[in-house]
Tab-separated table of C-alpha atoms in Angstrom:
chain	number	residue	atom	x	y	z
A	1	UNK	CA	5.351	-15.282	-24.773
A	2	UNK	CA	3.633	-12.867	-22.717
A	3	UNK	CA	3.142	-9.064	-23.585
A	4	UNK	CA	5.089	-7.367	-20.932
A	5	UNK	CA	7.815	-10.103	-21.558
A	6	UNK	CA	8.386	-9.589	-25.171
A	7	UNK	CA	8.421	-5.312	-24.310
A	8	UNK	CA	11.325	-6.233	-21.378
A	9	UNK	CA	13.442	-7.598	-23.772
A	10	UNK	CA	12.921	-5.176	-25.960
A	11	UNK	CA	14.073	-2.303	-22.742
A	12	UNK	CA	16.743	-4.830	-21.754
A	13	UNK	CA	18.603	-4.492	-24.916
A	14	UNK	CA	17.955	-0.909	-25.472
A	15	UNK	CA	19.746	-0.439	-22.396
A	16	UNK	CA	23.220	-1.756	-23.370
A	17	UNK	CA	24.871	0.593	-24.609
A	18	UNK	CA	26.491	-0.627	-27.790
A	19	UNK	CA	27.648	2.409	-29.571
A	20	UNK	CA	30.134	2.021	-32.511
A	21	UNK	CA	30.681	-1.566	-30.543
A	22	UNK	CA	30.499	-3.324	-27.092
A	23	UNK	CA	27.654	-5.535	-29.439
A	24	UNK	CA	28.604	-8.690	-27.410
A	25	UNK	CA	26.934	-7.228	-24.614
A	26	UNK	CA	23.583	-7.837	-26.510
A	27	UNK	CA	24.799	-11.242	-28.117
A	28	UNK	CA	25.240	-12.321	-24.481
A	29	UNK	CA	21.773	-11.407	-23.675
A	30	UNK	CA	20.005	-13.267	-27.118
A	31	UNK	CA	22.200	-16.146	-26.628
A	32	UNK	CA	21.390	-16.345	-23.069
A	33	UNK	CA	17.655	-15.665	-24.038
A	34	UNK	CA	17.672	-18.790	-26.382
A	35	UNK	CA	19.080	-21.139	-23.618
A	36	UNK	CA	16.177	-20.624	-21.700
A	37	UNK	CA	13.753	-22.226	-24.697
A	38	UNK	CA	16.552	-24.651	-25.410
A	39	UNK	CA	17.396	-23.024	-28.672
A	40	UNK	CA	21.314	-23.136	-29.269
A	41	UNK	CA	23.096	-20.103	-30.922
A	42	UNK	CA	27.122	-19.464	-31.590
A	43	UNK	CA	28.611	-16.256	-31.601
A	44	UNK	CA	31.477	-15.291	-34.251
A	45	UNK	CA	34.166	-13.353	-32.840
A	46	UNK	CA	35.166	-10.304	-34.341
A	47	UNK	CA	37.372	-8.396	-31.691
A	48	UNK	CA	37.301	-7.626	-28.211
A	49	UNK	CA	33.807	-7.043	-26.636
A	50	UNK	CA	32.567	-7.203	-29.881
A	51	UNK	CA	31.055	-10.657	-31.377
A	52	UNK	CA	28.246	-11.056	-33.613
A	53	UNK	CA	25.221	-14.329	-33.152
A	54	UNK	CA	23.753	-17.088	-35.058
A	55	UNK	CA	20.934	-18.849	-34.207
A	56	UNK	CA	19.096	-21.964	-36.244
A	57	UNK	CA	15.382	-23.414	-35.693
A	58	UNK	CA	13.650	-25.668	-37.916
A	59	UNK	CA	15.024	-28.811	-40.385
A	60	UNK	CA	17.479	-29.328	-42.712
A	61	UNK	CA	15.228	-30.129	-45.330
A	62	UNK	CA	13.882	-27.572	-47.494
A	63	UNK	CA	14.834	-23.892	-47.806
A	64	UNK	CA	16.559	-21.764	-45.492
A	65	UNK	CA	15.304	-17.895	-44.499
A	66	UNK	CA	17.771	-15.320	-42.564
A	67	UNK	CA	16.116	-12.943	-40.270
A	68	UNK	CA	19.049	-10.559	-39.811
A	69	UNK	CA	19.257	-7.222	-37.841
A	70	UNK	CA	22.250	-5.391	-36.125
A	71	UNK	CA	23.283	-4.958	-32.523
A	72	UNK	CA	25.308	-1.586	-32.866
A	73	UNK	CA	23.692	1.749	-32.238
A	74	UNK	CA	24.727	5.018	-33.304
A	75	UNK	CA	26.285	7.757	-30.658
A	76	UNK	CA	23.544	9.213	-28.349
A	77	UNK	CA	24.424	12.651	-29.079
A	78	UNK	CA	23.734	15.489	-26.282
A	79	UNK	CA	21.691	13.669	-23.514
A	80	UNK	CA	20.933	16.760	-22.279
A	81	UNK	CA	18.490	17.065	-25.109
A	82	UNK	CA	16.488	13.988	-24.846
A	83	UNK	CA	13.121	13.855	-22.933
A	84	UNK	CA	14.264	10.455	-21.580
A	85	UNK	CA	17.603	8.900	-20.906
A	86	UNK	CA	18.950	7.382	-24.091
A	87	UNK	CA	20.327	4.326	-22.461
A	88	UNK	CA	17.006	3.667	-20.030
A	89	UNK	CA	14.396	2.431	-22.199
A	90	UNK	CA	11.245	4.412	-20.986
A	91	UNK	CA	7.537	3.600	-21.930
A	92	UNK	CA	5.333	6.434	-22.891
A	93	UNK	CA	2.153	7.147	-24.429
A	94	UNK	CA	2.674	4.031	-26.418
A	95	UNK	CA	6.260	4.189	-27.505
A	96	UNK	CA	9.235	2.780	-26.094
A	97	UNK	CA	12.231	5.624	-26.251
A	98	UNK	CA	15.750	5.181	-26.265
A	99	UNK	CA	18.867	4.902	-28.536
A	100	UNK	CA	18.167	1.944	-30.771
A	101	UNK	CA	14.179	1.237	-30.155
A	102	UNK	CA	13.658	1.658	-34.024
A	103	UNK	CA	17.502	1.532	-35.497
A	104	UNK	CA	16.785	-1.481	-34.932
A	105	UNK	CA	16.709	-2.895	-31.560
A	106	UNK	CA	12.903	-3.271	-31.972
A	107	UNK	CA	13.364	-5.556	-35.201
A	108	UNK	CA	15.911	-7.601	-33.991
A	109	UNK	CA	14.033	-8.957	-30.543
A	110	UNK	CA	11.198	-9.025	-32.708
A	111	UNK	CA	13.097	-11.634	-34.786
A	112	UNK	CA	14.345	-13.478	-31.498
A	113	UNK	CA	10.864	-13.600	-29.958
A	114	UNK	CA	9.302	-14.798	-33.252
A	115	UNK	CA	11.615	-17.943	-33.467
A	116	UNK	CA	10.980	-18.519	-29.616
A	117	UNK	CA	7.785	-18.975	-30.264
A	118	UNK	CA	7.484	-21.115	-33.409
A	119	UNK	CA	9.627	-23.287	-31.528
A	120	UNK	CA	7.423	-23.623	-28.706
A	121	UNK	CA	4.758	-23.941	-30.592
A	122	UNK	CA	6.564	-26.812	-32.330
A	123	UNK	CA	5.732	-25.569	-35.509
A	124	UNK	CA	6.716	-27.701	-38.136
A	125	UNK	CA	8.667	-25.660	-40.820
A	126	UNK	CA	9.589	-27.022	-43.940
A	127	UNK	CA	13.425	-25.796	-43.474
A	128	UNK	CA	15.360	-23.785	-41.441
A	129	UNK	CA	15.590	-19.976	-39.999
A	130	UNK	CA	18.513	-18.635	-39.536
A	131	UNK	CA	19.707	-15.207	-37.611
A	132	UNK	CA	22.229	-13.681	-38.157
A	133	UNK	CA	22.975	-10.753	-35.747
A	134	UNK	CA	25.677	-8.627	-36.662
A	135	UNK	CA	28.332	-6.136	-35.609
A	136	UNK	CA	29.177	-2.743	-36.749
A	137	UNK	CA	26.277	-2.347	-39.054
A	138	UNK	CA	26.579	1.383	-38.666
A	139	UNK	CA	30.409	1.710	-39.337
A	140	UNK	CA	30.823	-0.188	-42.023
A	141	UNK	CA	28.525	-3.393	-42.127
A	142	UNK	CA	31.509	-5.246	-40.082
A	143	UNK	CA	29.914	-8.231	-38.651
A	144	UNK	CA	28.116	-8.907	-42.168
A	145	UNK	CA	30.993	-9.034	-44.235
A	146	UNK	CA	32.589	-11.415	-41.869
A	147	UNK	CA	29.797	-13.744	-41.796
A	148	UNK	CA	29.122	-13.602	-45.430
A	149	UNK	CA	33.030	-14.209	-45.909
A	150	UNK	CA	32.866	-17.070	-43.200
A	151	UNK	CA	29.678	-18.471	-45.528
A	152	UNK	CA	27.068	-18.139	-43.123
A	153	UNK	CA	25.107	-16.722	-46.244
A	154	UNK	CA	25.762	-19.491	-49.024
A	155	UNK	CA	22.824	-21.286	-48.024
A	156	UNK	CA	20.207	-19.109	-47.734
A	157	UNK	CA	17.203	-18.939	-50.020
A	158	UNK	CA	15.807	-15.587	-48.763
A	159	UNK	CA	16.909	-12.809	-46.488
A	160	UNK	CA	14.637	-10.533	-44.445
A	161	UNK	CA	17.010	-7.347	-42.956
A	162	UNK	CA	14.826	-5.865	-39.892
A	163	UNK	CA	15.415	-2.448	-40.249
A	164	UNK	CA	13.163	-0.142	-39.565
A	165	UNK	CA	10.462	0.163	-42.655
A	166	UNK	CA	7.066	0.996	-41.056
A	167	UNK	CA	4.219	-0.581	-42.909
A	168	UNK	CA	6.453	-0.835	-46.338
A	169	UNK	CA	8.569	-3.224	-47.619
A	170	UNK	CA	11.607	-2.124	-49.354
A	171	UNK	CA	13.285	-4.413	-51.920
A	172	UNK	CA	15.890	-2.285	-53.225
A	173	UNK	CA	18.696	0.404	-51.960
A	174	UNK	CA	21.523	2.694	-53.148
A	175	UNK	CA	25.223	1.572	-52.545
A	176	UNK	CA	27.388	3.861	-50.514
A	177	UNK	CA	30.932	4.857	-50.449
A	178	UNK	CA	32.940	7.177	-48.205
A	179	UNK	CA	36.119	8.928	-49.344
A	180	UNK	CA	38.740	10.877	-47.258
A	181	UNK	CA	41.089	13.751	-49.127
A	182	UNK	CA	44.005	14.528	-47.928
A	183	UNK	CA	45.813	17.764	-48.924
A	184	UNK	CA	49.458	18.361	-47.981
A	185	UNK	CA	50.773	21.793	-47.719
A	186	UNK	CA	53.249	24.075	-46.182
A	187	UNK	CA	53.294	25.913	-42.867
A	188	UNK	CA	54.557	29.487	-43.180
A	189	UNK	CA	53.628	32.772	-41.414
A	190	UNK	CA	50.415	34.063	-42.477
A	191	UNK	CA	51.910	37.629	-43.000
A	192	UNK	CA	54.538	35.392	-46.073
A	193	UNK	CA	52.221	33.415	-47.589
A	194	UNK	CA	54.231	33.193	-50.330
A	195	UNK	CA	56.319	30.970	-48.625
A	196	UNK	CA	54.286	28.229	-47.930
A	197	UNK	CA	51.502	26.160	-49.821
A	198	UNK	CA	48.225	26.605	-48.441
A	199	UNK	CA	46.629	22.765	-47.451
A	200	UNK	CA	42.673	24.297	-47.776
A	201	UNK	CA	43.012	26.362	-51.084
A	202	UNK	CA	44.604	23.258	-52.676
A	203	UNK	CA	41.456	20.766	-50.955
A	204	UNK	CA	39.411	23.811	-51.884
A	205	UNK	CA	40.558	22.524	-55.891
A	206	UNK	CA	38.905	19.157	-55.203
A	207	UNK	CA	35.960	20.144	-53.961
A	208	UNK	CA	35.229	22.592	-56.690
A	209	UNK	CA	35.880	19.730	-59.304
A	210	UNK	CA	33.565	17.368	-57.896
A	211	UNK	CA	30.644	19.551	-57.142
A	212	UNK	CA	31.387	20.015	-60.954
A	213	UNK	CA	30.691	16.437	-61.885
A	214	UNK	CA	28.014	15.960	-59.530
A	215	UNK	CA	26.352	18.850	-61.297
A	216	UNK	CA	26.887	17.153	-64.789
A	217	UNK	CA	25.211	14.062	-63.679
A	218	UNK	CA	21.604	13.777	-64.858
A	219	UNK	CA	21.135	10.033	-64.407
A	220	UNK	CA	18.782	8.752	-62.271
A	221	UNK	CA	16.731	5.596	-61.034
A	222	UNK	CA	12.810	4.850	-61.444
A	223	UNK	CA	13.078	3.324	-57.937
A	224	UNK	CA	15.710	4.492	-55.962
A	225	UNK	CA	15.799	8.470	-57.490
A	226	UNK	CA	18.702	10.394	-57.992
A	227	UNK	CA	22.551	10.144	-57.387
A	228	UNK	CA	23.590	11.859	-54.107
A	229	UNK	CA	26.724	13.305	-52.886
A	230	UNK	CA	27.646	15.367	-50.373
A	231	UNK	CA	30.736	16.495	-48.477
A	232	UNK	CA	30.200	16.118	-44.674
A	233	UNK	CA	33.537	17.119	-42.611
A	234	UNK	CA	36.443	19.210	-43.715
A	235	UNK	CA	38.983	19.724	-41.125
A	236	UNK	CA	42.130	22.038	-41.549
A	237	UNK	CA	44.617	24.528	-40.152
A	238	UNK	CA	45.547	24.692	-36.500
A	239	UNK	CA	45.925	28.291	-36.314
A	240	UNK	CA	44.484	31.998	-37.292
A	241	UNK	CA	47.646	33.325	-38.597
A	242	UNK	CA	49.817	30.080	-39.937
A	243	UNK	CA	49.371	28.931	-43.372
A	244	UNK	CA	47.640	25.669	-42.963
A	245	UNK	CA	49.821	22.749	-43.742
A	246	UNK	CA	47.216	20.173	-43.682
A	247	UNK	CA	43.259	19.726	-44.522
A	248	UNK	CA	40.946	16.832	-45.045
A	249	UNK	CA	37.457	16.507	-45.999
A	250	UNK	CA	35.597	13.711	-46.399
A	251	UNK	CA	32.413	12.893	-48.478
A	252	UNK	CA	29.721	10.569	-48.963
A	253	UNK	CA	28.086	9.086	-52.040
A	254	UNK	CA	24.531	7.195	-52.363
A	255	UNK	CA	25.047	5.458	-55.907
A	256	UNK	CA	22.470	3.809	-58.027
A	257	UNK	CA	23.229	1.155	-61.184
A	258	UNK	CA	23.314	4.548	-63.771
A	259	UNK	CA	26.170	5.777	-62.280
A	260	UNK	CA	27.525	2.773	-60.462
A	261	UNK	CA	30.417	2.931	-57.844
A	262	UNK	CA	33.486	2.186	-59.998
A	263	UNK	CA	32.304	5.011	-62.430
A	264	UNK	CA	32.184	7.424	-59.419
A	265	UNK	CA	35.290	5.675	-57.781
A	266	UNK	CA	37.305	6.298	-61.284
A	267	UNK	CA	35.948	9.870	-61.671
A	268	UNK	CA	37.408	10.741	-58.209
A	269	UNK	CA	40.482	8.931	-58.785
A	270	UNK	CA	40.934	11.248	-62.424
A	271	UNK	CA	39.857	14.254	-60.695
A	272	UNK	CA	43.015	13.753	-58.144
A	273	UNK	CA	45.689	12.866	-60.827
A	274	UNK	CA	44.865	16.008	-62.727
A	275	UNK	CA	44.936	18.065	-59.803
A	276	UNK	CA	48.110	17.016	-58.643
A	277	UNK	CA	49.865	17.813	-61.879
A	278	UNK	CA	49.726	21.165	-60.404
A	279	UNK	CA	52.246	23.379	-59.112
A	280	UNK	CA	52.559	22.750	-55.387
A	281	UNK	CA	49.528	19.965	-54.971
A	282	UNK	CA	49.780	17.343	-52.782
A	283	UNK	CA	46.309	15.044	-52.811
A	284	UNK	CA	45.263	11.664	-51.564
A	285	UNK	CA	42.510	9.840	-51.915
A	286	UNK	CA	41.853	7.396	-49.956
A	287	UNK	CA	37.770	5.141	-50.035
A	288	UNK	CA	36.796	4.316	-46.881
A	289	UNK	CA	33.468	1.802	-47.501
A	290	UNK	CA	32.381	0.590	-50.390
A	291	UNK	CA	29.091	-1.350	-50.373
A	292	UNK	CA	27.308	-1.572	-53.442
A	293	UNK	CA	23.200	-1.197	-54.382
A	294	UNK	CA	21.633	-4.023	-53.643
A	295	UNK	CA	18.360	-4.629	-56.582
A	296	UNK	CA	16.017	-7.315	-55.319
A	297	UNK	CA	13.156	-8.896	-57.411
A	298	UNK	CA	9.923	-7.028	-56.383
A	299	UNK	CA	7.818	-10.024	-57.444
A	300	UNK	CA	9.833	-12.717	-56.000
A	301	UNK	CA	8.028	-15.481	-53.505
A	302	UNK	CA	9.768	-13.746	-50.392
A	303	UNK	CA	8.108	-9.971	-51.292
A	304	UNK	CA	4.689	-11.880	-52.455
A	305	UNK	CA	4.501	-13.600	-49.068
A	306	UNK	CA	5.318	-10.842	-47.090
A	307	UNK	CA	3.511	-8.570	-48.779
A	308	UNK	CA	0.191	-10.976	-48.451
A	309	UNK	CA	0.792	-11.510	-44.808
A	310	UNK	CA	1.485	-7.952	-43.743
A	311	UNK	CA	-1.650	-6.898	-45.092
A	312	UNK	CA	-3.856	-9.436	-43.809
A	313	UNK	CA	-2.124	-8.374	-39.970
A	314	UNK	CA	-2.109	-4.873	-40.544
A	315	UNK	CA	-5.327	-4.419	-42.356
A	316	UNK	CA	-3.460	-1.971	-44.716
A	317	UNK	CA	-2.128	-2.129	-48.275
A	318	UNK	CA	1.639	-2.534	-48.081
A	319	UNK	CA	3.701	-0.148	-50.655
A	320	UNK	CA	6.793	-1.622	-52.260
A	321	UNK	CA	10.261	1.007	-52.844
A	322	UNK	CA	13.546	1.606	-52.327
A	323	UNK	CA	15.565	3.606	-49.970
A	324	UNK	CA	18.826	5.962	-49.828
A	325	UNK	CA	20.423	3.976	-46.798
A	326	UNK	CA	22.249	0.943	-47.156
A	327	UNK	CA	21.696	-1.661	-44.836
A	328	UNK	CA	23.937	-5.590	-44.021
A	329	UNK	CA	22.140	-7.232	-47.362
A	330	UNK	CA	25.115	-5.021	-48.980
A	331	UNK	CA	27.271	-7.557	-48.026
A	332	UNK	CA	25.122	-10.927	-47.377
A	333	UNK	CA	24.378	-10.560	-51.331
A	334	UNK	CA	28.211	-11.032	-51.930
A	335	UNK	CA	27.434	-15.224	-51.116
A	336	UNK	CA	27.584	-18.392	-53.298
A	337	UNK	CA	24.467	-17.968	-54.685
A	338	UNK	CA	21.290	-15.097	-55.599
A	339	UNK	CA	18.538	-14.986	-53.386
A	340	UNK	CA	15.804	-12.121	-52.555
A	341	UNK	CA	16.368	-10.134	-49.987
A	342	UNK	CA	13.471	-7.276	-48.067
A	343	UNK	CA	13.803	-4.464	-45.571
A	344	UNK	CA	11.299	-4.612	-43.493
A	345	UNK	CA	10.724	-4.165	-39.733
A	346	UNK	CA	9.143	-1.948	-37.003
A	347	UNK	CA	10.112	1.665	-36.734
A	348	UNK	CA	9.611	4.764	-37.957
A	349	UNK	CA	11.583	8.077	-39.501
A	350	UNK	CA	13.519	8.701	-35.652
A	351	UNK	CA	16.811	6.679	-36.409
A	352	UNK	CA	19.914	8.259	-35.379
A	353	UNK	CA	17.901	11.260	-33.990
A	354	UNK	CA	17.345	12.763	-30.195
A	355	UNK	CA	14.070	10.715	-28.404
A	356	UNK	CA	14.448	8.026	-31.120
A	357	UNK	CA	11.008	5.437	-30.466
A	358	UNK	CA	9.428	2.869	-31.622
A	359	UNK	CA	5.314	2.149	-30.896
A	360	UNK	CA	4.487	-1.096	-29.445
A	361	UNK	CA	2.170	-2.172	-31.306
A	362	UNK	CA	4.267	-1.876	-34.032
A	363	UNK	CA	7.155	-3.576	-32.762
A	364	UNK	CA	4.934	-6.583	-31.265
A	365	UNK	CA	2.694	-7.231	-34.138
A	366	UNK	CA	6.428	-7.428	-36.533
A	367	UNK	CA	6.929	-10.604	-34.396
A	368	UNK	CA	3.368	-12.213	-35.658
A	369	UNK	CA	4.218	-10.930	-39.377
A	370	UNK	CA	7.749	-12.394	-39.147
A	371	UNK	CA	6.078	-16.223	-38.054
A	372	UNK	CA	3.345	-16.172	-40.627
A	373	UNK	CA	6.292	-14.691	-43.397
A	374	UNK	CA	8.567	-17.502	-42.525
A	375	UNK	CA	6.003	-20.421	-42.315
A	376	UNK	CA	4.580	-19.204	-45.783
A	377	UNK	CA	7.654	-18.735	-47.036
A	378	UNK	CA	9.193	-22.531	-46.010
């Protein structure tokens, strides 16, 4: 496929806007894509304007490899703040901006380009590659769990997730769970508050407790670091001078296998009882997302290829680590059976931020890594 060809697609699907959905949008466009090189490719439903794709080359004999990567993007933000509209992919100075170039438009079409052309090349591959493009990614890894539930996942015998990794391939990540506490109160007159039950002072008790036991926690992980929590939003009152009846916060957690997310999820849930054995308490807990670490083998087949290729493209040494974020291979590691999974695709530390990029060259030589990585790797 020609240059400029492989950077258009790349701009077309920056351009749909799929915030937190609309992803079907962008399946229409791959699917549509693959037609043209006579590649088929089915997409799975999951609710209106909202579907995620899978696409097959190669022979049922032999092992299978997913290339996997997301069609959601995160909210743009203010607009006003970007150098180029989010939504109109724009070419500069060797980057392509726009919401999505690196989270992780950019590996995804380099995915979808790379089994274009090993299929017409006609390369013969000793099994099968598989994507699996998925909804929701950001929200909650959606369109993975459904897949992996639907078994799109119980054959595979390696997973490569394209987010966005730079010249490093990550093996292993933290879980993640989000929580939501609700605290029930009272309204009164601000003026009498002894005649109501303040929502905030009582969600002001949790969030004392836990900062507590996050403090008490010294374990940590050679490759993924340190437990991490943090409360994000708290929301309460509706008015200066009325006792606030209700108040939320919510939190997130990045857990590693020392302090594993039942522990954490059973800490929270003891934190609550006790707390509502108080006078005039009213808590609930409620866990949002759930996805647990995912711990690959850093000297399985699937890292020693990729590794070995990568460097031989790149001319650099490729670092192996782990990362904070939690990516789809949450869920596709729920299937029938083990295999190893890698992060690894073009981008670079702009996800989620104003005048997210993504460098060309990057992005097109990911497309030659991913061939040579899957031929090796068949």
């Amino acid at each position: 496929m020609e240059r400029e060809r492989k950077i258009q697609i790349l701009k077309d699907i920056v351009n749909i806007d799929s915030t937190n959905g609309h992803e079907e949008q962008v399946a229409n466009y791959l699917q549509k894509l693959f037609a043209e090189y006579g590649i088929e490719s089915e997409k799975v439903q999951y609710d209106v304007d909202r579907a995620s794709l899978v696409s097959e080359i190669g022979s049922n004999d032999g092992k299978v490899l997913a290339f996997s990567g997301h069609m959601d993007v995160v909210d743009a933000g203010d607009v006003s703040k970007w150098k180029f509209p989010p939504f109109e992919a724009t070419e500069h100075e060797g980057k392509i901006y726009g919401r999505g170039a690196t989270d992780m438009k950019s590996g995804l079409a380099a995915m979808v380009i790379a089994m274009i052309e090993l299929h017409e090349e006609k390369q013969k591959l000793n099994g099968k590659i598989k994507l699996l493009a998925t909804v929701g990614e950001e929200v909650g890894e959606l369109g993975a769990e459904q897949l992996t539930q639907k078994g799109y996942a119980d054959d595979l015998d390696g997973l490569i997730i394209g987010e966005p990794s730079g010249h490093r391939i990550v093996y292993a990540h933290k879980g993640s769970i989000n929580y939501t506490v609700k605290s029930t109160g009272k309204n009164a007159h601000s003026s009498m508050p002894e005649f109501g039950v303040n929502a905030i002072d009582n969600l002001l008790l949790f969030y004392n407790e836990v900062e507590k036991f996050v403090k008490s926690i010294d374990a940590t992980n050679e490759i993924l670091g340190d437990f991490i929590h943090n409360v994000t939003v708290i929301d309460g009152g509706n008015q200066v001078n009325s006792i606030p009846e209700k108040a939320q916060l919510q939190g997130n957690i990045r857990s590693i296998p020392e302090m594993d997310n039942e522990t954490v999820k059973q800490v929270l849930v003891k934190i609550i009882n006790k707390l509502n054995k108080q006078e005039n308490v009213n808590l609930e807990l409620i866990f949002d997302y759930d996805k647990q670490p995912v711990f690959s083998d850093k000297n399985s087949d699937l890292v020693n290829v990729a590794k070995r290729v990568a460097s031989d493209i790149v001319k650099e040494e490729i670092p192996l680590l782990g990362i904070s974020g939690t990516t789809d291979a949450a869920e596709f590691t729920k299937a029938k059976k083990a295999f190893p999974v890698i992060i690894f695709g073009p981008g670079n530390e702009t996800p989620h931020q104003v005048n997210e990029n993504v460098s060309v060259e990057n992005y097109l030589e990911m497309v030659d890594v991913y061939k040579r990585i899957a031929i090796e790797f068949l």
